[in-house]
Amino acid sequence: MPIKNRFAELQTEITEWRRDIHEHPEILFETHRTSALVAEKLKAFGCDEVVTGIGRTGVVGMIKGKADTSGKVIGLRADMDALPILEATGLDYASKTEGAMHACGHDGHTAMLLGAAKYLSETRNFDGTVVVIFQPAEEGGGGGREMCEDGMMDRWGIQEVYGMHNWPGHPVGSFAIRPGAFFAATDQFDIVFEGKGGHAAKPHETVDTTVMAAQAVLALQTIAARNADPVDQVVVSVTSFETSSTAFNVIPQTVKMRGTVRTMSTAMRDLAEKRIGEICNGVAATFGGRVDVTYYRGYPVMVNSEAQTEFAADVARSVSGACEEAPLVMGGEDFAFMLEERPGAYILVGNGDTAAVHHPEYNFNDEAIPAGCSWWAEIVEQRMPAA
Ligand SMILES: [Zn+2]
Ligand SMILES: [Zn+2]
């Protein structure tokens, strides 16, 4: 059972929605126009219920099947937010908002789930209920977490959730997935070394924070190289190093560092947090200074449930003939919060040979629309078959 014919018919219309959203990118929770557009379309499709303001600017639509004897409720989730990037695609529908851009393809995700909602509202060829979830603030704001905290899962009785992301470098419309840990936990840290500033010609009268912090940058690399089991994944990257003086002849009083930690398990996450504290305190003590370490826990590891992943892969094979095993991704994904609340699965759909996500020349590939929409529709029709 390949691409659904209806989506071949709808592709032009869905592409128009996608390009309209692309032209009007909105960041984090500021997805006011996009959310209004989504809510308006869901109402026009005839969804049984459309609710805005879940997780601030999130939108939820409910569609009942022609029968409801199964009692099943499936959630399908797309993200709506853009990134603070200056677009360099040169497209005629490029961003009209300076410094904001749909550089992760969430315009495509939103359009594809709208397409599926239109089809499912028209046909209702399933036994149960579908809840379509449109979230803001995937790119670092935790919009998915806020929708969960607003009680979305219980309010609509959602039993399973599914998500999808486009994937540059994979053939258009092909699928890839993996069970278990899939996307990394994404944490951040701030480190402030305090010493005794002074004249650079009299280092013996100072406690040099630059030397101290430089030692710490190198020592932090031993978390991955010497503390973690080599078969486990951990990334510790110091991404900012700021001295309190930029003069040629001043030893600065303080040095601020920040960075990110990526892990694939709670054990590795705990280890990284503990070792960052120990290493920085040890270095500060060695050089006679002080240090403050603040560790911020961001998105948790995104874990695909076994049974739902197997089902999602079967559906992908029914749509496009094959489904590859996806690699581990050290990026984060806010859908992790929904998968902590309910079993479900997250799949990648090929975007073809395009620029990578978050690149100023990236663009969502509209040729992926029929496959992406068909996967959504088939998830529903195969999981909750009509009698
Ligand atoms: Zn992204
Ligand atoms: Zn994304």
PDB file of C-alpha atoms in Angstrom, residues 11-131:
ATOM      1  CA  GLN A  11      -0.106  18.061  -2.334  1.00  0.00           C
ATOM      2  CA  THR A  12      -0.471  21.404  -4.114  1.00  0.00           C
ATOM      3  CA  GLU A  13      -2.758  22.774  -1.396  1.00  0.00           C
ATOM      4  CA  ILE A  14      -0.578  21.467   1.459  1.00  0.00           C
ATOM      5  CA  THR A  15       2.490  22.944  -0.282  1.00  0.00           C
ATOM      6  CA  GLU A  16       0.749  26.338  -0.363  1.00  0.00           C
ATOM      7  CA  TRP A  17       0.106  26.144   3.412  1.00  0.00           C
ATOM      8  CA  ARG A  18       3.729  25.134   3.991  1.00  0.00           C
ATOM      9  CA  ARG A  19       5.125  28.042   1.983  1.00  0.00           C
ATOM     10  CA  ASP A  20       2.792  30.500   3.669  1.00  0.00           C
ATOM     11  CA  ILE A  21       4.007  29.311   7.088  1.00  0.00           C
ATOM     12  CA  HIS A  22       7.587  29.451   5.802  1.00  0.00           C
ATOM     13  CA  GLU A  23       7.152  33.066   4.790  1.00  0.00           C
ATOM     14  CA  HIS A  24       5.923  33.991   8.292  1.00  0.00           C
ATOM     15  CA  PRO A  25       8.242  32.279  10.781  1.00  0.00           C
ATOM     16  CA  GLU A  26       7.662  32.730  14.512  1.00  0.00           C
ATOM     17  CA  ILE A  27      10.053  31.844  17.312  1.00  0.00           C
ATOM     18  CA  LEU A  28       9.527  29.872  20.541  1.00  0.00           C
ATOM     19  CA  PHE A  29       6.118  30.588  22.117  1.00  0.00           C
ATOM     20  CA  GLU A  30       5.440  33.545  19.768  1.00  0.00           C
ATOM     21  CA  THR A  31       3.658  31.347  17.223  1.00  0.00           C
ATOM     22  CA  HIS A  32       0.523  33.522  17.276  1.00  0.00           C
ATOM     23  CA  ARG A  33      -0.100  33.720  13.532  1.00  0.00           C
ATOM     24  CA  THR A  34       0.795  30.070  12.947  1.00  0.00           C
ATOM     25  CA  SER A  35      -1.401  28.858  15.825  1.00  0.00           C
ATOM     26  CA  ALA A  36      -4.331  30.949  14.565  1.00  0.00           C
ATOM     27  CA  LEU A  37      -3.859  29.576  11.037  1.00  0.00           C
ATOM     28  CA  VAL A  38      -3.750  26.000  12.361  1.00  0.00           C
ATOM     29  CA  ALA A  39      -6.863  26.475  14.528  1.00  0.00           C
ATOM     30  CA  GLU A  40      -8.784  28.092  11.670  1.00  0.00           C
ATOM     31  CA  LYS A  41      -7.939  25.240   9.284  1.00  0.00           C
ATOM     32  CA  LEU A  42      -8.793  22.520  11.816  1.00  0.00           C
ATOM     33  CA  LYS A  43     -12.212  24.155  12.334  1.00  0.00           C
ATOM     34  CA  ALA A  44     -12.746  24.420   8.569  1.00  0.00           C
ATOM     35  CA  PHE A  45     -11.906  20.698   8.175  1.00  0.00           C
ATOM     36  CA  GLY A  46     -14.705  19.912  10.644  1.00  0.00           C
ATOM     37  CA  CYS A  47     -12.667  18.670  13.610  1.00  0.00           C
ATOM     38  CA  ASP A  48     -14.975  17.739  16.510  1.00  0.00           C
ATOM     39  CA  GLU A  49     -13.080  19.982  18.897  1.00  0.00           C
ATOM     40  CA  VAL A  50     -10.364  22.630  18.463  1.00  0.00           C
ATOM     41  CA  VAL A  51      -8.710  24.151  21.528  1.00  0.00           C
ATOM     42  CA  THR A  52      -6.066  26.877  21.534  1.00  0.00           C
ATOM     43  CA  GLY A  53      -3.862  28.076  24.371  1.00  0.00           C
ATOM     44  CA  ILE A  54      -2.623  24.642  25.511  1.00  0.00           C
ATOM     45  CA  GLY A  55       1.015  25.147  26.562  1.00  0.00           C
ATOM     46  CA  ARG A  56       0.565  28.891  25.931  1.00  0.00           C
ATOM     47  CA  THR A  57       0.300  28.952  22.096  1.00  0.00           C
ATOM     48  CA  GLY A  58      -0.224  25.230  21.405  1.00  0.00           C
ATOM     49  CA  VAL A  59      -3.289  23.991  19.490  1.00  0.00           C
ATOM     50  CA  VAL A  60      -5.127  20.683  19.920  1.00  0.00           C
ATOM     51  CA  GLY A  61      -7.730  19.247  17.525  1.00  0.00           C
ATOM     52  CA  MET A  62      -9.882  16.166  18.076  1.00  0.00           C
ATOM     53  CA  ILE A  63     -11.294  13.978  15.282  1.00  0.00           C
ATOM     54  CA  LYS A  64     -13.657  11.090  16.000  1.00  0.00           C
ATOM     55  CA  GLY A  65     -13.729   8.046  13.746  1.00  0.00           C
ATOM     56  CA  LYS A  66     -16.917   6.781  12.121  1.00  0.00           C
ATOM     57  CA  ALA A  67     -17.059   4.323  15.022  1.00  0.00           C
ATOM     58  CA  ASP A  68     -15.799   4.470  18.590  1.00  0.00           C
ATOM     59  CA  THR A  69     -16.069   0.936  19.884  1.00  0.00           C
ATOM     60  CA  SER A  70     -12.310   0.491  20.358  1.00  0.00           C
ATOM     61  CA  GLY A  71     -12.030   3.269  22.957  1.00  0.00           C
ATOM     62  CA  LYS A  72      -8.574   4.027  21.508  1.00  0.00           C
ATOM     63  CA  VAL A  73      -7.151   7.549  21.425  1.00  0.00           C
ATOM     64  CA  ILE A  74      -3.993   8.317  19.444  1.00  0.00           C
ATOM     65  CA  GLY A  75      -2.057  11.596  19.573  1.00  0.00           C
ATOM     66  CA  LEU A  76      -0.182  12.891  16.493  1.00  0.00           C
ATOM     67  CA  ARG A  77       2.210  15.746  17.147  1.00  0.00           C
ATOM     68  CA  ALA A  78       3.859  18.426  14.997  1.00  0.00           C
ATOM     69  CA  ASP A  79       5.973  21.444  15.998  1.00  0.00           C
ATOM     70  CA  MET A  80       5.323  24.977  14.685  1.00  0.00           C
ATOM     71  CA  ASP A  81       8.255  27.195  15.745  1.00  0.00           C
ATOM     72  CA  ALA A  82      11.098  28.682  13.712  1.00  0.00           C
ATOM     73  CA  LEU A  83      14.702  29.642  14.564  1.00  0.00           C
ATOM     74  CA  PRO A  84      16.547  32.953  15.069  1.00  0.00           C
ATOM     75  CA  ILE A  85      18.518  32.587  11.818  1.00  0.00           C
ATOM     76  CA  LEU A  86      18.871  35.028   8.917  1.00  0.00           C
ATOM     77  CA  GLU A  87      17.497  33.135   5.910  1.00  0.00           C
ATOM     78  CA  ALA A  88      19.808  32.779   2.887  1.00  0.00           C
ATOM     79  CA  THR A  89      17.735  30.553   0.592  1.00  0.00           C
ATOM     80  CA  GLY A  90      16.787  33.286  -1.898  1.00  0.00           C
ATOM     81  CA  LEU A  91      13.350  31.619  -2.274  1.00  0.00           C
ATOM     82  CA  ASP A  92      10.445  33.746  -3.466  1.00  0.00           C
ATOM     83  CA  TYR A  93       8.605  32.643  -0.307  1.00  0.00           C
ATOM     84  CA  ALA A  94      11.615  33.258   1.976  1.00  0.00           C
ATOM     85  CA  SER A  95      11.062  34.665   5.481  1.00  0.00           C
ATOM     86  CA  LYS A  96       9.513  38.104   5.627  1.00  0.00           C
ATOM     87  CA  THR A  97      10.643  38.430   9.249  1.00  0.00           C
ATOM     88  CA  GLU A  98      14.256  39.573   9.482  1.00  0.00           C
ATOM     89  CA  GLY A  99      16.296  37.220  11.656  1.00  0.00           C
ATOM     90  CA  ALA A 100      13.686  34.463  11.879  1.00  0.00           C
ATOM     91  CA  MET A 101      13.593  31.399   9.660  1.00  0.00           C
ATOM     92  CA  HIS A 102      11.982  27.977   9.351  1.00  0.00           C
ATOM     93  CA  ALA A 103      15.401  26.327   9.237  1.00  0.00           C
ATOM     94  CA  CYS A 104      14.330  23.059  10.889  1.00  0.00           C
ATOM     95  CA  GLY A 105      11.361  22.254   8.665  1.00  0.00           C
ATOM     96  CA  HIS A 106       8.681  22.735  11.313  1.00  0.00           C
ATOM     97  CA  ASP A 107       6.726  24.568   8.578  1.00  0.00           C
ATOM     98  CA  GLY A 108       6.650  21.226   6.746  1.00  0.00           C
ATOM     99  CA  HIS A 109       5.737  19.272   9.889  1.00  0.00           C
ATOM    100  CA  THR A 110       2.811  21.604  10.603  1.00  0.00           C
ATOM    101  CA  ALA A 111       1.585  21.500   6.989  1.00  0.00           C
ATOM    102  CA  MET A 112       1.834  17.683   6.792  1.00  0.00           C
ATOM    103  CA  LEU A 113      -0.125  17.170  10.019  1.00  0.00           C
ATOM    104  CA  LEU A 114      -2.736  19.657   8.793  1.00  0.00           C
ATOM    105  CA  GLY A 115      -2.956  17.638   5.573  1.00  0.00           C
ATOM    106  CA  ALA A 116      -3.467  14.443   7.561  1.00  0.00           C
ATOM    107  CA  ALA A 117      -6.109  16.176   9.727  1.00  0.00           C
ATOM    108  CA  LYS A 118      -7.980  17.280   6.604  1.00  0.00           C
ATOM    109  CA  TYR A 119      -7.956  13.741   5.199  1.00  0.00           C
ATOM    110  CA  LEU A 120      -8.925  12.119   8.517  1.00  0.00           C
ATOM    111  CA  SER A 121     -11.783  14.610   9.011  1.00  0.00           C
ATOM    112  CA  GLU A 122     -13.063  13.852   5.492  1.00  0.00           C
ATOM    113  CA  THR A 123     -12.825  10.058   5.629  1.00  0.00           C
ATOM    114  CA  ARG A 124     -13.053   9.132   9.358  1.00  0.00           C
ATOM    115  CA  ASN A 125     -12.210   5.617   8.290  1.00  0.00           C
ATOM    116  CA  PHE A 126     -11.146   4.437  11.749  1.00  0.00           C
ATOM    117  CA  ASP A 127     -12.599   3.179  15.015  1.00  0.00           C
ATOM    118  CA  GLY A 128     -11.467   5.486  17.816  1.00  0.00           C
ATOM    119  CA  THR A 129     -10.289   9.065  18.283  1.00  0.00           C
ATOM    120  CA  VAL A 130      -7.364  11.052  16.875  1.00  0.00           C
ATOM    121  CA  VAL A 131      -5.887  14.032  18.695  1.00  0.00           C
TER     122      VAL A 131
END
